[in-house]
CSV table of C-alpha atoms and ligand atoms in Angstrom, one decimal:
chain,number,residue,atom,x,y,z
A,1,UNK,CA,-24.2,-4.7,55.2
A,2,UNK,CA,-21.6,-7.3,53.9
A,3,UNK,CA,-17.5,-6.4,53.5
A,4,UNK,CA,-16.2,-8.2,50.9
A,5,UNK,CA,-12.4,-7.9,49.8
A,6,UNK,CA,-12.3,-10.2,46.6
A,7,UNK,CA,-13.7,-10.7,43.5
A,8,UNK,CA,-14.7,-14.5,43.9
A,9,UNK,CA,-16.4,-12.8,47.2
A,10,UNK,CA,-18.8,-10.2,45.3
A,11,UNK,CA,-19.3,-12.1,42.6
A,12,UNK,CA,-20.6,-15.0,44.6
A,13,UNK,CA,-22.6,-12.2,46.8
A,14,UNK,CA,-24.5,-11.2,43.9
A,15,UNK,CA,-25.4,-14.1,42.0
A,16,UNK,CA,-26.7,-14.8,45.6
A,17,UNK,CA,-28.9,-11.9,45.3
A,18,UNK,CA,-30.1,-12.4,41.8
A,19,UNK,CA,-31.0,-16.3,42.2
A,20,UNK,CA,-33.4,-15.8,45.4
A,21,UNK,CA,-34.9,-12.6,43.1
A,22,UNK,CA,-38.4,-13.2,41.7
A,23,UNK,CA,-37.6,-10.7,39.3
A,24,UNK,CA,-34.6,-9.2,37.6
A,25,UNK,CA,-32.3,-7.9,40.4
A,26,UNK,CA,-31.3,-4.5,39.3
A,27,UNK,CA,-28.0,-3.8,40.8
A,28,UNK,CA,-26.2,-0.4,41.4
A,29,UNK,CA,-22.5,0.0,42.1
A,30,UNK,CA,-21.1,3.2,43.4
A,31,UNK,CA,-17.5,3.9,42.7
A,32,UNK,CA,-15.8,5.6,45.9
A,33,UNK,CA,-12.1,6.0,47.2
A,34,UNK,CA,-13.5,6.2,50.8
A,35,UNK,CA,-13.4,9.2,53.8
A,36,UNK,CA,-17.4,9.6,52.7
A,37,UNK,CA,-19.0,12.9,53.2
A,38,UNK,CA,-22.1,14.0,52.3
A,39,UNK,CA,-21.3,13.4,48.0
A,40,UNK,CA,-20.9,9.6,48.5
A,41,UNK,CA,-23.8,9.5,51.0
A,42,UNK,CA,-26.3,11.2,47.8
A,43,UNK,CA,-24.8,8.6,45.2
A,44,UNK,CA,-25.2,5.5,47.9
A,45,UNK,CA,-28.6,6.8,48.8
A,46,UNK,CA,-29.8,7.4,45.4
A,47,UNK,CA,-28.8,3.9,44.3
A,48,UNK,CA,-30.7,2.5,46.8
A,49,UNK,CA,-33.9,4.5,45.4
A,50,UNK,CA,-33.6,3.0,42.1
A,51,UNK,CA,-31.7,-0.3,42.4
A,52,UNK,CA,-32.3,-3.8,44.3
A,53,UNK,CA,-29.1,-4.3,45.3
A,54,UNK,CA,-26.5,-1.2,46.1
A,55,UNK,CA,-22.6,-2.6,45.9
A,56,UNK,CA,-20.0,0.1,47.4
A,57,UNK,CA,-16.7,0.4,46.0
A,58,UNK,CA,-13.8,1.1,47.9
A,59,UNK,CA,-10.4,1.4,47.0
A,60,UNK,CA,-7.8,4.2,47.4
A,61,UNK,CA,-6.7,3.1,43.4
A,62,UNK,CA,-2.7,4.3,43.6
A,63,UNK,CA,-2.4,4.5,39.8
A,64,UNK,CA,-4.6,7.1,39.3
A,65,UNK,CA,-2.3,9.4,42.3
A,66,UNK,CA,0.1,11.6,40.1
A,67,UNK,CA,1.5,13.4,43.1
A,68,UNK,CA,2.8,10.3,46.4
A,69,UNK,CA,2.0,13.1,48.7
A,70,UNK,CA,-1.5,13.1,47.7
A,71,UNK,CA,-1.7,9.4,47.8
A,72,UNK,CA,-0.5,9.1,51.3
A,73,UNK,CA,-2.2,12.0,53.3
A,74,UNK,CA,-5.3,10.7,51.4
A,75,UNK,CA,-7.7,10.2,54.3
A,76,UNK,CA,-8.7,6.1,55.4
A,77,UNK,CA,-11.3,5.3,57.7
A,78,UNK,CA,-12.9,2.1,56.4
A,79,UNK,CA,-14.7,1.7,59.9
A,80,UNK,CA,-17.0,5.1,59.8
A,81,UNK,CA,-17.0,4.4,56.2
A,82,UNK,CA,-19.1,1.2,56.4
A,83,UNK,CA,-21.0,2.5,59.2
A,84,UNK,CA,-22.2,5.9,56.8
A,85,UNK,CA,-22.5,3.0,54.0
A,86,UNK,CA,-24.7,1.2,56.5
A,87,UNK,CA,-27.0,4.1,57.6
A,88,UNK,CA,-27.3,5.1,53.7
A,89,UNK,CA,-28.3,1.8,52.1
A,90,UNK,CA,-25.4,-0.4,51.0
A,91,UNK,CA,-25.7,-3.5,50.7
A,92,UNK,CA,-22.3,-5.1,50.4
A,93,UNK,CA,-18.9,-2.5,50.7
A,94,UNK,CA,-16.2,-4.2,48.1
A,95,UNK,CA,-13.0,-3.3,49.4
A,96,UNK,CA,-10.1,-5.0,47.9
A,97,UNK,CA,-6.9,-5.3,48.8
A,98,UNK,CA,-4.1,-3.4,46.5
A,99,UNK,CA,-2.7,-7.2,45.3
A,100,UNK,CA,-6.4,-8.1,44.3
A,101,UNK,CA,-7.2,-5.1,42.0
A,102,UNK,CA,-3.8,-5.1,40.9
A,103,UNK,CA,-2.5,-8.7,41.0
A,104,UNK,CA,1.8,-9.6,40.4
A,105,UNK,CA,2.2,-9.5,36.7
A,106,UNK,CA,-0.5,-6.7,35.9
A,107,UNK,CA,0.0,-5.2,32.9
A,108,UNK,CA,-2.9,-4.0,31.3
A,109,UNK,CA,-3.5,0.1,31.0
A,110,UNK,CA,-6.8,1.4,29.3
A,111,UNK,CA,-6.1,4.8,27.5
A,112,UNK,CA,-8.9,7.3,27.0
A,113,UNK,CA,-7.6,10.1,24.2
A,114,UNK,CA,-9.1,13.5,23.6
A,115,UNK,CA,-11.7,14.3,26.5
A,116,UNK,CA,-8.8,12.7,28.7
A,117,UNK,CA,-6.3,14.8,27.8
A,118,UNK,CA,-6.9,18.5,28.4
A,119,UNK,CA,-7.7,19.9,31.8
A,120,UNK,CA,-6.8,17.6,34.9
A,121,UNK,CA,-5.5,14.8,32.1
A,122,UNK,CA,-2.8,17.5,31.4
A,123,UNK,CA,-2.2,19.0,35.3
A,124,UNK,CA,-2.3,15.3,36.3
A,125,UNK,CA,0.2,12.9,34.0
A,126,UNK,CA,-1.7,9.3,34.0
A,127,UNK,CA,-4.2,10.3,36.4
A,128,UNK,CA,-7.4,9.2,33.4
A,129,UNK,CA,-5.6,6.3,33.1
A,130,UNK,CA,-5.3,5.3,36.4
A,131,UNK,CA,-9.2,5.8,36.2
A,132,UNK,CA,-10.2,4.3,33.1
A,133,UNK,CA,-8.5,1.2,33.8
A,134,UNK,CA,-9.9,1.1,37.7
A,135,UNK,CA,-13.1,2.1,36.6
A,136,UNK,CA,-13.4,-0.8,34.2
A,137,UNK,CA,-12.2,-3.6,35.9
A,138,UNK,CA,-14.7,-2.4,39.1
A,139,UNK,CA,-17.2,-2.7,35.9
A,140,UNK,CA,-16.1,-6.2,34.8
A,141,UNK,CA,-15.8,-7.3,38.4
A,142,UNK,CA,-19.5,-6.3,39.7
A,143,UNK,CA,-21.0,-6.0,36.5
A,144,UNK,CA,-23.6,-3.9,37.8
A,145,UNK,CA,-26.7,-2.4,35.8
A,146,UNK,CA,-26.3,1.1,36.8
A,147,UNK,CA,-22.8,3.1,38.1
A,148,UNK,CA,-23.3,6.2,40.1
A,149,UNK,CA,-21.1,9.4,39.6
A,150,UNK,CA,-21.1,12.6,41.1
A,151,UNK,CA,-20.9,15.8,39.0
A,152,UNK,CA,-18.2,17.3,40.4
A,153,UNK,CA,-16.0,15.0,39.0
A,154,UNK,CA,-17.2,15.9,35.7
A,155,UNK,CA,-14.6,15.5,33.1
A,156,UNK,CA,-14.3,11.8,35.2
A,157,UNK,CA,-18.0,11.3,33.9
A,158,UNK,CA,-16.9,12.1,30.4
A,159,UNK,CA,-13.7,10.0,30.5
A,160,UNK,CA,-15.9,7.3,32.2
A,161,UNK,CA,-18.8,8.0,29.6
A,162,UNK,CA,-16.6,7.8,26.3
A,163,UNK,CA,-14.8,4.5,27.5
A,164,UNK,CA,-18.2,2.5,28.1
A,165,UNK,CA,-19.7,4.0,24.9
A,166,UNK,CA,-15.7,3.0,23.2
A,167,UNK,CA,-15.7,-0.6,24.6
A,168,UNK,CA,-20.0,-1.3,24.4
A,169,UNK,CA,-19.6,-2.0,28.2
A,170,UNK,CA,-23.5,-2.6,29.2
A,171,UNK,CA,-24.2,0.0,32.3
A,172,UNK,CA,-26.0,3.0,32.6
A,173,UNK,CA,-24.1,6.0,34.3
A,174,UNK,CA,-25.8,7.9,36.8
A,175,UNK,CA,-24.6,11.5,37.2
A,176,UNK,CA,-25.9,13.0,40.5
A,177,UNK,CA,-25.4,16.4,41.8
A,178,UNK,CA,-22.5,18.3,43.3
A,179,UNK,CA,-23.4,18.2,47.0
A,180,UNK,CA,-21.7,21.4,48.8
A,181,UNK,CA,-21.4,23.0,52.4
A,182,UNK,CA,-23.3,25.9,53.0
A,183,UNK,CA,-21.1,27.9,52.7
A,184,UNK,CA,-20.5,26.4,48.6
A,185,UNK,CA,-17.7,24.7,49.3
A,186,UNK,CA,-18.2,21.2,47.0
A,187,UNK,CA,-17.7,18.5,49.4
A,188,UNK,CA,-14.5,16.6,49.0
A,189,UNK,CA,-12.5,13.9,50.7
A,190,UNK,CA,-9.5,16.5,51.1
A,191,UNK,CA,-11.7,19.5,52.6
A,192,UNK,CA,-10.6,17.6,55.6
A,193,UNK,CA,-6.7,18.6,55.1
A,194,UNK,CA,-7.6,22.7,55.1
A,195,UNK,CA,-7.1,24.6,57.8
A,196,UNK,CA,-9.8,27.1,58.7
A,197,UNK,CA,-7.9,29.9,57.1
A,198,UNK,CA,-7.5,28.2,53.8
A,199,UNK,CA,-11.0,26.1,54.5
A,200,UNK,CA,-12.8,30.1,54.3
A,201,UNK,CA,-10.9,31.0,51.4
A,202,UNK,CA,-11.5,27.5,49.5
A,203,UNK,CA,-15.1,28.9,49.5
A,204,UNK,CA,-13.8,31.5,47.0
A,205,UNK,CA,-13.9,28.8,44.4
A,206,UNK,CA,-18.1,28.3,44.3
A,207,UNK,CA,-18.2,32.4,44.5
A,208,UNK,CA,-16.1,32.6,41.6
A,209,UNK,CA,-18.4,30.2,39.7
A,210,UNK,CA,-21.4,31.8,40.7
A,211,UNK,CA,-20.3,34.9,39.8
A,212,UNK,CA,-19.3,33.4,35.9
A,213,UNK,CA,-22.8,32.5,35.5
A,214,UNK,CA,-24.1,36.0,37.1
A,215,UNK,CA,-22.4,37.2,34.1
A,216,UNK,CA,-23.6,34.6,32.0
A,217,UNK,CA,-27.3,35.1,32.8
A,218,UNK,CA,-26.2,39.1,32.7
A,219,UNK,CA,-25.4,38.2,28.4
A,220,UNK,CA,-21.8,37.9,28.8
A,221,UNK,CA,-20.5,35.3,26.3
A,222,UNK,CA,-16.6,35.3,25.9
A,223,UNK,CA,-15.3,32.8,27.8
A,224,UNK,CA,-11.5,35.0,28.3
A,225,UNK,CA,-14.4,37.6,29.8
A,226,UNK,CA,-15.6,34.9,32.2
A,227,UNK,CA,-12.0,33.8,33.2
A,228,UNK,CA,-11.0,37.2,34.1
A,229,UNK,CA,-14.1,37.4,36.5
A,230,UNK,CA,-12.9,34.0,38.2
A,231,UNK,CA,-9.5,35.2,38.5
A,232,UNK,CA,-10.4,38.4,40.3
A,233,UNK,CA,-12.7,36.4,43.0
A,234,UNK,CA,-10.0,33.8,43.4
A,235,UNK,CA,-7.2,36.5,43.6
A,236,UNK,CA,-9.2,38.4,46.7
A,237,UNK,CA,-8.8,35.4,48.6
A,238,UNK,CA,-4.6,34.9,47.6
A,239,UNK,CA,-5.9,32.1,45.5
A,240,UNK,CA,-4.6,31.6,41.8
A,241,UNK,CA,-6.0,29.3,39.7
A,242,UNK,CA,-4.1,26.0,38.1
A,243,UNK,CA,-6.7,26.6,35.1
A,244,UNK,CA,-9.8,27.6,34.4
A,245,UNK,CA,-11.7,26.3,31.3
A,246,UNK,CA,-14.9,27.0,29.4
A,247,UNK,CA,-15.9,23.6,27.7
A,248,UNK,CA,-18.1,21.5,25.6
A,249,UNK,CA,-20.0,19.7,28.4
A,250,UNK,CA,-19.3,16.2,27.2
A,251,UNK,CA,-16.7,16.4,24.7
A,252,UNK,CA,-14.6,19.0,27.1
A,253,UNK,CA,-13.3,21.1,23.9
A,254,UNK,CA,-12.6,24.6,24.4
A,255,UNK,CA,-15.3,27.0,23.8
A,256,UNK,CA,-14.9,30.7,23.3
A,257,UNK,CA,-18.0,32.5,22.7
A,258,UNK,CA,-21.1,30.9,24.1
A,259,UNK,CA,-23.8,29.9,21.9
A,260,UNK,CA,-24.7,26.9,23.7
A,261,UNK,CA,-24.8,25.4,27.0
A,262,UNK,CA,-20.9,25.2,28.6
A,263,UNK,CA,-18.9,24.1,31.8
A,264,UNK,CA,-17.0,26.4,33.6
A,265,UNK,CA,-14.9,24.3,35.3
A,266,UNK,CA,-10.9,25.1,37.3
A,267,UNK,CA,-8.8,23.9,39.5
A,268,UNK,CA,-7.2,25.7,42.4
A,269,UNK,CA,-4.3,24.9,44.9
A,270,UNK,CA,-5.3,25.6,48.5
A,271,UNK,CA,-2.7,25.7,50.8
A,272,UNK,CA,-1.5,21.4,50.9
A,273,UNK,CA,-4.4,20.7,48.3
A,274,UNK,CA,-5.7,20.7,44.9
A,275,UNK,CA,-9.4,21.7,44.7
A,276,UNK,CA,-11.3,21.2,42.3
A,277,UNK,CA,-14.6,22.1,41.3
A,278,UNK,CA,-17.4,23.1,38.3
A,279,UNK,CA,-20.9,25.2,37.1
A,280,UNK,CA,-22.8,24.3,34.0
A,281,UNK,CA,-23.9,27.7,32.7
A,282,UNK,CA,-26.4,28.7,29.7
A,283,UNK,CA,-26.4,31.6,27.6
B,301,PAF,O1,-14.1,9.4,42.0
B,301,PAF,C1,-13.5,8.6,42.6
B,301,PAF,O2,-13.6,8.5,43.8
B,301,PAF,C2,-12.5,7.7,41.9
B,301,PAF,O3,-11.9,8.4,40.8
B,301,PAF,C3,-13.1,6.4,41.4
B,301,PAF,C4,-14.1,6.6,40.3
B,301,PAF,C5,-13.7,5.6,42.6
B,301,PAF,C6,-12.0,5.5,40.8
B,301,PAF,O4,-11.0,5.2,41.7
């Protein structure tokens, strides 16, 4: 696998690729921030199952960090990185510098309105922006055929989703599954900051999910109903909530009474972290 750190570089790298193809060269880009566990590993791998050429992202993108403290003690280890890349697929890691993604003189923000406000848009001042605008210039710079996204990111999807549709950007979006620990912990580059008090009760968060849609499949319906049944599983563990929501899948509006299929999604603070994490449930 080829590291690349500028644009001229991957640009070069795949028109490479696509002039010694036979055939058109399908490429895949998966957008990451680094520290890989087993969620990056599942979008890298199932790039390489559908695309000729899998391009890895990797950039630590500091406009999108709402909180510095998050932003530093976010974990780096480019090295292991390339070598899980590697082992999963990749083809070429892209890993800019700070100066090439955001040159002197940048000035250019792209705002996503409505599905970018509510939920983490309103816990997290500019933190859609930050992604919008990273997201699309990782777009313009690769211009791959098909970007991979995991799900539990999911109101990232439907930011991401709304500002391809929005600016007729030509790529597909992949959404692949939430990959968790046994125990139903989602995986997540921060699990790594918990200590193993808060790292057993951060599994409180996928049995309070679980137990929404129990109640779901059981014919409950209200959304305040299923909030209340979160909160109680959180609150067993000492863990309060920063929100929970009951949403419109792609549009993320609030829904109230289920007639439809929703996501249940919240965020929790666990000990130095933010968690987040999110069930699709069906009446
Ligand atoms: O999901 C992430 O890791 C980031 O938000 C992304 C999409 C790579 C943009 O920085």
């Amino acid at each position: 696998m080829e590291i690349v750190r500028d644009v001229a570089g991957v640009r070069a790298a795949i028109a490479e690729a696509r002039a010694a193809a036979s055939s058109p060269l399908r490429v895949g880009l998966v957008p990451t921030m680094g520290a890989f566990h087993g969620g990056h590993l599942s979008l890298i791998r199932a790039a390489r199952t559908s695309c000729d050429l899998v391009v890895v992202w990797l950039f630590v993108n500091p406009t999108q960090f709402n909180d510095a403290a998050d932003l530093t003690g976010y974990p780096r280890d480019e090295a292991r990185d390339a070598e899980l890349a590697t082992a999963a697929g990749a083809d070429l890691l892209f890993a800019p510098e700070v100066a090439e993604v955001y040159p002197d003189g940048y000035a250019t923000t792209i705002t996503v309105s409505g599905v970018a406000d509510v939920l983490e848009g309103s816990h997290r001042p500019g933190h859609f922006a930050g992604v919008a605008t990273v997201v699309a210039k990782m777009l313009n710079m690769v211009q791959p055929d098909v970007a991979f996204f995991g799900a539990k990111d999911a109101q990232q999807v439907a930011v991401v989703r709304r500002m391809i549709t929005d600016l007729n950007l030509a790529v597909v979006v992949e959404v692949c599954p939430t990959v968790r620990e046994p125990d139903g912990l989602a995986m997540s580059s921060r699990n790594v900051r918990l200590d193993p008090d808060q790292r057993r009760r951060a599994t409180a968060l996928s049995r309070a999910l679980s137990a929404a849609k129990a109640a779901v499949d059981q014919g409950e319906r209200s959304a305040t109903s299923l909030t209340a049944i979160i909160d109680a599983v959180l609150a067993a563990d000492g863990l309060t909530a920063e929100y929970i929501a009951v949403v419109d899948p792609s549009t993320f509006a609030p829904i109230d009474e289920l007639d439809g299929p929703a996501l249940v999604a919240l965020a929790v603070p666990v000990g130095p972290v933010r968690l987040i994490d999110n069930l699709e449930v069906a009446p």
